[in-house]
Amino acid sequence: MSLFDTLGRNLLFTLDPEAAHGLSIKALRCGFPVQGRPVSDKRLHVSLCGIDFPNPLGMAAGYDKNAEVPDALLGLGFGFAEVGTVTPLAQSGNPKPRIFRLTRDDAVINRLGFNNEGHEACEKRLVARAGRPGVVGVNIGANKDSADRIADYELGVKRFARYASYLTVNISSPNTPGLRNMQARESLAELLSRVVAARDAVTQNQPRKTPLFLKIAPDLHEADLEDIAAEVTEKAVEGVIISNTTITRPRLASSAHTGETGGLSGKPLFERSTIVLAKMRRLLGPQVAIIGVGGVDSTETALEKIRAGADLVQLYTSMIYAGPSLPGKIVRGMAQFAASEGIASFRDLRDTRLAQWADRPLD
């Protein structure tokens, strides 16, 4: 870590995690921290679902819930940023405290519960940045007390399809009761049918359809993955994001907070999320887009996600521990790797370790 990152981390770690998060958003909104010019290298470009990503590394949803700083995040070196999760109505989320650092594991447990300012506030910010360059996805969810959660996702599609580079349908958070049940095949079939229809209707006069991605949990069994893959294929959903946080607690070194309920993210999630990623790539075949998330904290872990079957990767928790220079470091490392290995496109690296990961058991 640079001195700047170390000082920043030490300052933020004196604060409650949620207060520290809010301070980091304010800092980005004010133009800090200032980073060098993002890496520009044609070998890093990824063309996916009609979108040109300048590099394969993105900021995952959960950090910029209300679309306050997507352009500042792109300025840190990310090839794309995903805002949200945003729900139709503003909601405060679960009671505090609800974020817990597991510092010995470079991990976090959260049970936020889709706290956000709602569609209207998010839309105003996205309208204000309309016309600016950069790939910005919008992650949509359902209100906790909604009488029709699928209708909430339809509303999200209708509201943001015009402004988003892509849309992510998030049914995998463990912090909204019953939400993960929507991954079951019958529920998923109805959800995907309705959101695809909503997307097609709202983008019928646009040059292209806004791609839809489905974000799934890592805590799934082989049969669950087979059902999800079948529905994604049948409904022609453009991609899958693997994965959200886990409710398991694998091999944790931290002594504090490990018993807290909520989703675990960070380094301990890497192994299982990558196994699920590879299994889904095998089920979906080579054409469906996959974004790999979970435990990405270095150039090597980002590359390994790609070797396991990912087209793109995302991070969030690791930046809490490594600081805002991390995305730039990872992308520079990817460029150096491509140069040293003579790689013309990261598509050539994808799936090169698919079997090694997909053959590993989930349980």
Coordinates of C-alpha atoms in Angstrom, one line a residue:
M1 CA 0.0 0.0 0.0
S2 CA 1.1 3.6 -0.7
L3 CA 1.6 6.0 2.2
F4 CA -1.6 7.8 1.0
D5 CA -3.6 4.5 1.1
T6 CA -2.1 3.6 4.5
L7 CA -2.9 6.9 6.1
G8 CA -6.4 6.8 4.5
R9 CA -7.1 3.3 5.8
N10 CA -5.8 4.2 9.3
L11 CA -8.1 7.2 9.4
L12 CA -11.2 5.4 8.1
F13 CA -10.6 2.4 10.4
T14 CA -11.0 4.7 13.4
L15 CA -14.5 5.2 12.3
D16 CA -17.6 3.0 12.4
P17 CA -17.6 1.1 9.0
E18 CA -20.8 2.8 7.8
A19 CA -19.5 6.2 8.8
A20 CA -16.2 5.4 7.0
H21 CA -18.1 4.4 3.9
G22 CA -20.0 7.7 3.9
L23 CA -16.8 9.7 4.3
S24 CA -15.2 7.9 1.3
I25 CA -18.2 8.7 -0.9
K26 CA -17.9 12.4 0.2
A27 CA -14.2 12.3 -0.6
L28 CA -14.8 11.0 -4.1
R29 CA -17.5 13.5 -4.6
C30 CA -15.1 16.3 -3.8
G31 CA -12.5 15.0 -6.2
F32 CA -10.3 13.0 -3.8
P33 CA -8.3 10.9 -3.9
V34 CA -6.5 12.0 -7.1
Q35 CA -5.1 9.1 -9.1
G36 CA -2.9 9.0 -12.1
R37 CA -4.4 8.7 -15.6
P38 CA -6.2 5.4 -16.0
V39 CA -4.4 2.7 -18.0
S40 CA -5.2 2.7 -21.7
D41 CA -4.2 -0.5 -23.5
K42 CA -6.1 -2.1 -26.4
R43 CA -5.3 -5.5 -25.1
L44 CA -7.4 -4.8 -22.0
H45 CA -10.5 -3.9 -24.0
V46 CA -13.4 -6.3 -23.7
S47 CA -16.3 -6.2 -26.2
L48 CA -19.3 -7.8 -24.5
C49 CA -23.1 -7.5 -25.1
G50 CA -22.5 -4.6 -27.4
I51 CA -20.5 -2.7 -24.8
D52 CA -16.9 -1.7 -25.1
F53 CA -15.3 -2.1 -21.7
P54 CA -11.9 -0.3 -21.6
N55 CA -10.6 -2.9 -19.2
P56 CA -12.1 -6.0 -17.4
L57 CA -12.1 -4.6 -13.9
G58 CA -15.3 -3.1 -12.4
M59 CA -16.5 -1.7 -9.1
A60 CA -19.2 -4.0 -7.8
A61 CA -22.7 -2.9 -6.7
G62 CA -23.0 -2.0 -3.0
Y63 CA -20.5 0.8 -2.8
D64 CA -22.2 3.6 -4.7
K65 CA -25.8 2.7 -3.9
N66 CA -27.3 5.9 -5.0
A67 CA -25.2 6.7 -8.1
E68 CA -23.4 9.6 -6.4
V69 CA -19.9 8.9 -7.7
P70 CA -19.8 6.6 -10.8
D71 CA -17.5 8.9 -12.8
A72 CA -15.1 9.3 -9.8
L73 CA -14.9 5.5 -9.6
L74 CA -14.1 5.3 -13.3
G75 CA -11.3 7.8 -12.6
L76 CA -9.7 5.4 -10.2
G77 CA -9.0 3.0 -13.0
F78 CA -12.1 0.9 -13.1
G79 CA -13.2 -0.1 -16.6
F80 CA -16.9 0.1 -15.4
A81 CA -18.9 0.9 -12.3
E82 CA -22.1 -0.7 -11.1
V83 CA -24.4 1.5 -9.0
G84 CA -27.1 0.3 -6.6
T85 CA -28.8 -1.8 -5.4
V86 CA -31.6 0.6 -5.9
T87 CA -35.3 -0.1 -5.0
P88 CA -38.4 1.6 -6.2
L89 CA -39.0 3.4 -2.8
A90 CA -36.3 4.7 -0.5
Q91 CA -35.7 2.5 2.5
S92 CA -33.5 2.7 5.5
G93 CA -32.5 -1.0 5.6
N94 CA -31.8 -3.1 8.6
P95 CA -31.1 -1.8 12.1
K96 CA -27.5 -0.7 12.9
P97 CA -24.9 -1.8 13.5
R98 CA -24.9 -3.8 10.3
I99 CA -21.4 -3.8 8.8
F100 CA -18.5 -5.6 10.5
R101 CA -14.9 -5.7 9.6
L102 CA -13.0 -9.0 9.8
T103 CA -9.6 -7.5 9.5
R104 CA -7.5 -10.7 9.9
D105 CA -9.4 -12.1 6.9
D106 CA -9.6 -9.0 4.7
A107 CA -13.3 -9.6 4.9
V108 CA -16.6 -7.9 5.8
I109 CA -19.9 -9.1 7.1
N110 CA -22.9 -6.9 6.2
R111 CA -26.6 -7.1 6.7
L112 CA -27.5 -3.7 5.2
G113 CA -30.8 -4.7 3.6
F114 CA -30.9 -2.6 0.4
N115 CA -30.6 0.7 2.2
N116 CA -30.9 3.4 -0.6
E117 CA -32.6 6.6 -1.6
G118 CA -34.9 5.0 -4.2
H119 CA -35.5 5.2 -7.9
E120 CA -36.3 8.9 -8.2
A121 CA -33.0 10.1 -6.5
C122 CA -30.9 7.6 -8.5
E123 CA -32.6 8.5 -11.8
K124 CA -31.9 12.3 -11.3
R125 CA -28.2 11.6 -10.9
L126 CA -28.1 9.3 -14.0
V127 CA -30.0 11.9 -16.1
A128 CA -27.5 14.5 -15.0
R129 CA -24.5 12.5 -16.2
A130 CA -26.2 11.5 -19.5
G131 CA -23.8 11.9 -22.4
R132 CA -20.7 11.4 -20.4
P133 CA -18.4 8.5 -21.4
G134 CA -17.9 5.4 -19.3
V135 CA -19.7 2.2 -18.7
V136 CA -22.1 2.5 -15.8
G137 CA -24.5 -0.4 -14.9
V138 CA -27.5 -0.2 -12.6
N139 CA -28.2 -2.9 -10.0
I140 CA -32.0 -3.1 -9.3
G141 CA -33.8 -4.8 -6.3
A142 CA -37.1 -5.0 -4.6
N143 CA -38.4 -3.3 -1.5
K144 CA -38.5 -5.4 1.6
D145 CA -42.3 -4.9 2.2
S146 CA -43.3 -5.0 -1.5
A147 CA -46.5 -6.9 -2.3
D148 CA -45.1 -7.9 -5.7
R149 CA -41.4 -8.1 -5.8
I150 CA -41.3 -9.0 -9.5
A151 CA -43.2 -5.8 -10.2
D152 CA -40.4 -3.9 -8.4
Y153 CA -37.9 -5.3 -10.8
E154 CA -40.1 -4.4 -13.8
L155 CA -40.2 -0.9 -12.5
G156 CA -36.4 -0.8 -12.2
V157 CA -36.0 -2.0 -15.7
K158 CA -38.5 0.6 -17.1
R159 CA -36.9 3.4 -15.1
F160 CA -33.2 2.8 -15.8
A161 CA -33.0 1.0 -19.1
R162 CA -32.6 4.3 -20.9
Y163 CA -29.6 5.4 -18.8
A164 CA -27.8 2.2 -17.8
S165 CA -25.1 0.6 -19.9
Y166 CA -26.5 -2.6 -18.5
L167 CA -29.0 -3.7 -15.8
T168 CA -28.4 -6.2 -13.0
V169 CA -31.3 -8.1 -11.5
N170 CA -30.2 -8.7 -7.9
I171 CA -32.1 -11.6 -6.3
S172 CA -29.2 -12.9 -4.3
S173 CA -28.7 -10.7 -1.3
P174 CA -29.1 -12.6 2.0
N175 CA -30.3 -9.5 3.8
T176 CA -33.8 -9.2 2.5
P177 CA -36.0 -12.0 3.9
G178 CA -37.1 -14.4 1.2
L179 CA -35.3 -12.7 -1.7
R180 CA -33.1 -15.6 -2.5
N181 CA -36.1 -17.8 -2.9
M182 CA -36.5 -16.1 -6.3
Q183 CA -33.6 -18.1 -7.5
A184 CA -35.8 -21.2 -7.4
R185 CA -36.8 -22.3 -10.9
E186 CA -40.5 -21.5 -11.0
S187 CA -40.0 -18.1 -9.4
L188 CA -37.0 -17.4 -11.6
A189 CA -38.9 -18.3 -14.8
E190 CA -41.6 -15.8 -14.0
L191 CA -39.1 -13.1 -13.0
L192 CA -36.9 -13.4 -16.1
S193 CA -39.9 -13.5 -18.4
R194 CA -41.3 -10.3 -17.0
V195 CA -38.1 -8.3 -16.8
V196 CA -37.1 -9.3 -20.3
A197 CA -40.5 -8.3 -21.6
A198 CA -40.2 -5.0 -19.7
R199 CA -36.7 -4.4 -21.1
D200 CA -37.8 -5.2 -24.7
A201 CA -40.8 -2.9 -24.4
V202 CA -38.9 0.1 -23.1
T203 CA -36.0 -0.2 -25.5
Q204 CA -37.9 -1.0 -28.7
N205 CA -37.0 2.4 -30.2
Q206 CA -33.5 2.4 -28.9
P207 CA -30.5 1.5 -31.1
R208 CA -29.8 -1.6 -28.8
K209 CA -31.5 -3.4 -26.0
T210 CA -30.0 -2.7 -22.6
P211 CA -28.3 -6.0 -21.6
L212 CA -29.7 -7.8 -18.5
F213 CA -27.5 -9.6 -16.0
L214 CA -28.7 -11.9 -13.3
K215 CA -26.8 -11.7 -10.0
I216 CA -26.8 -15.0 -8.1
A217 CA -25.6 -16.3 -4.7
P218 CA -22.6 -18.5 -4.1
D219 CA -24.6 -20.7 -1.6
L220 CA -26.2 -22.9 -4.3
H221 CA -26.1 -26.6 -5.1
E222 CA -25.4 -28.2 -8.4
A223 CA -29.1 -28.7 -9.2
D224 CA -29.8 -25.1 -8.4
L225 CA -27.1 -24.0 -10.9
E226 CA -28.6 -26.3 -13.5
D227 CA -32.0 -24.7 -13.1
I228 CA -30.7 -21.2 -13.2
A229 CA -28.6 -21.9 -16.3
A230 CA -31.6 -23.4 -18.1
E231 CA -33.8 -20.4 -17.4
V232 CA -31.1 -17.9 -18.3
T233 CA -30.6 -19.8 -21.6
E234 CA -34.3 -20.1 -22.3
K235 CA -35.1 -16.5 -21.6
A236 CA -32.1 -15.3 -23.5
V237 CA -30.7 -13.2 -20.6
E238 CA -27.4 -11.7 -21.7
G239 CA -25.3 -12.5 -18.6
V240 CA -24.8 -13.7 -15.1
I241 CA -22.9 -12.1 -12.2
I242 CA -21.3 -14.6 -9.8
S243 CA -21.5 -14.0 -7.0
N244 CA -23.1 -12.1 -4.1
T245 CA -22.0 -12.5 -0.5
T246 CA -22.1 -15.9 1.3
I247 CA -23.9 -16.9 4.5
T248 CA -21.3 -19.5 5.2
R249 CA -18.2 -18.8 7.3
P250 CA -15.3 -20.7 5.7
R251 CA -12.0 -20.9 7.6
L252 CA -12.1 -17.5 9.3
A253 CA -9.1 -16.3 11.3
S254 CA -10.9 -13.3 12.9
S255 CA -12.2 -13.8 16.4
A256 CA -14.6 -10.9 16.5
H257 CA -17.9 -10.6 14.6
T258 CA -17.8 -14.0 12.9
G259 CA -21.1 -14.9 14.6
E260 CA -22.9 -11.9 13.1
T261 CA -25.7 -12.7 10.6
G262 CA -25.4 -11.3 7.1
G263 CA -23.4 -11.8 4.0
L264 CA -19.6 -12.4 4.1
S265 CA -17.5 -10.8 1.4
G266 CA -13.8 -10.4 0.7
K267 CA -10.9 -12.9 0.5
P268 CA -12.7 -15.9 2.1
L269 CA -15.3 -15.8 -0.7
F270 CA -12.8 -16.3 -3.5
E271 CA -12.7 -20.0 -3.6
R272 CA -16.4 -20.9 -3.6
S273 CA -17.5 -18.0 -5.8
T274 CA -14.9 -19.1 -8.4
I275 CA -16.1 -22.7 -8.3
V276 CA -19.7 -21.6 -8.9
L277 CA -18.5 -19.3 -11.7
A278 CA -16.7 -22.2 -13.5
K279 CA -19.6 -24.5 -13.1
M280 CA -22.0 -21.9 -14.5
R281 CA -19.6 -21.3 -17.4
R282 CA -19.7 -25.0 -18.2
L283 CA -23.5 -25.0 -18.0
L284 CA -24.1 -21.8 -20.0
G285 CA -21.5 -22.4 -22.7
P286 CA -19.1 -19.9 -24.2
Q287 CA -21.5 -17.2 -25.4
V288 CA -23.3 -16.0 -22.3
A289 CA -21.5 -13.2 -20.5
I290 CA -20.2 -13.8 -17.0
I291 CA -18.9 -11.3 -14.5
G292 CA -16.9 -12.8 -11.7
V293 CA -17.0 -11.3 -8.2
G294 CA -15.8 -12.4 -4.8
G295 CA -12.4 -12.1 -3.3
V296 CA -10.7 -10.2 -6.1
D297 CA -7.9 -8.3 -4.4
S298 CA -4.9 -8.5 -6.9
T299 CA -4.0 -8.9 -10.5
E300 CA -3.5 -12.6 -10.0
T301 CA -7.0 -13.2 -8.4
A302 CA -8.6 -11.1 -11.2
L303 CA -6.8 -13.2 -13.8
E304 CA -7.8 -16.4 -12.1
K305 CA -11.4 -15.5 -12.3
I306 CA -11.0 -15.0 -16.0
R307 CA -9.1 -18.3 -16.4
A308 CA -12.1 -19.9 -14.6
G309 CA -14.6 -18.5 -17.1
A310 CA -15.2 -14.8 -16.4
D311 CA -15.4 -12.2 -19.1
L312 CA -15.1 -9.4 -16.6
V313 CA -14.4 -9.2 -12.9
Q314 CA -15.6 -6.9 -10.1
L315 CA -14.3 -6.0 -6.6
Y316 CA -15.4 -3.9 -3.6
T317 CA -14.3 -5.3 -0.2
S318 CA -10.7 -5.5 -1.1
M319 CA -10.6 -1.7 -1.7
I320 CA -11.7 -1.2 1.9
Y321 CA -8.4 -2.8 3.0
A322 CA -6.0 -1.9 0.1
G323 CA -7.2 1.7 -0.6
P324 CA -8.3 3.6 -3.7
S325 CA -5.1 2.9 -5.6
L326 CA -6.0 -0.8 -5.8
P327 CA -8.0 -0.7 -9.1
G328 CA -5.2 1.1 -10.9
K329 CA -2.6 -1.4 -9.6
I330 CA -4.6 -4.3 -10.7
V331 CA -5.2 -2.9 -14.2
R332 CA -1.6 -2.0 -14.6
G333 CA -0.7 -5.5 -13.6
M334 CA -3.1 -6.9 -16.1
A335 CA -1.5 -4.8 -18.9
Q336 CA 2.0 -6.0 -17.8
F337 CA 0.8 -9.6 -17.9
A338 CA -0.7 -9.2 -21.3
A339 CA 2.5 -7.7 -22.6
S340 CA 4.8 -10.3 -21.0
E341 CA 2.7 -13.2 -22.2
G342 CA 2.0 -11.9 -25.6
I343 CA -1.8 -11.9 -25.1
A344 CA -3.7 -9.9 -27.7
S345 CA -7.0 -10.2 -25.9
F346 CA -8.1 -11.5 -22.5
R347 CA -10.7 -13.6 -24.3
D348 CA -7.7 -15.8 -25.1
L349 CA -7.1 -16.4 -21.3
R350 CA -10.7 -17.1 -20.5
D351 CA -11.6 -20.7 -19.7
T352 CA -7.9 -21.9 -19.6
R353 CA -8.5 -23.2 -16.1
L354 CA -12.2 -23.9 -16.4
A355 CA -11.9 -27.6 -15.8
Q356 CA -9.7 -27.3 -12.7
W357 CA -12.3 -25.1 -11.1
A358 CA -15.5 -26.6 -12.4
D359 CA -14.5 -30.1 -11.3
R360 CA -14.2 -29.1 -7.7
P361 CA -17.1 -30.0 -5.4
L362 CA -19.3 -27.4 -3.9
D363 CA -20.0 -29.3 -0.6

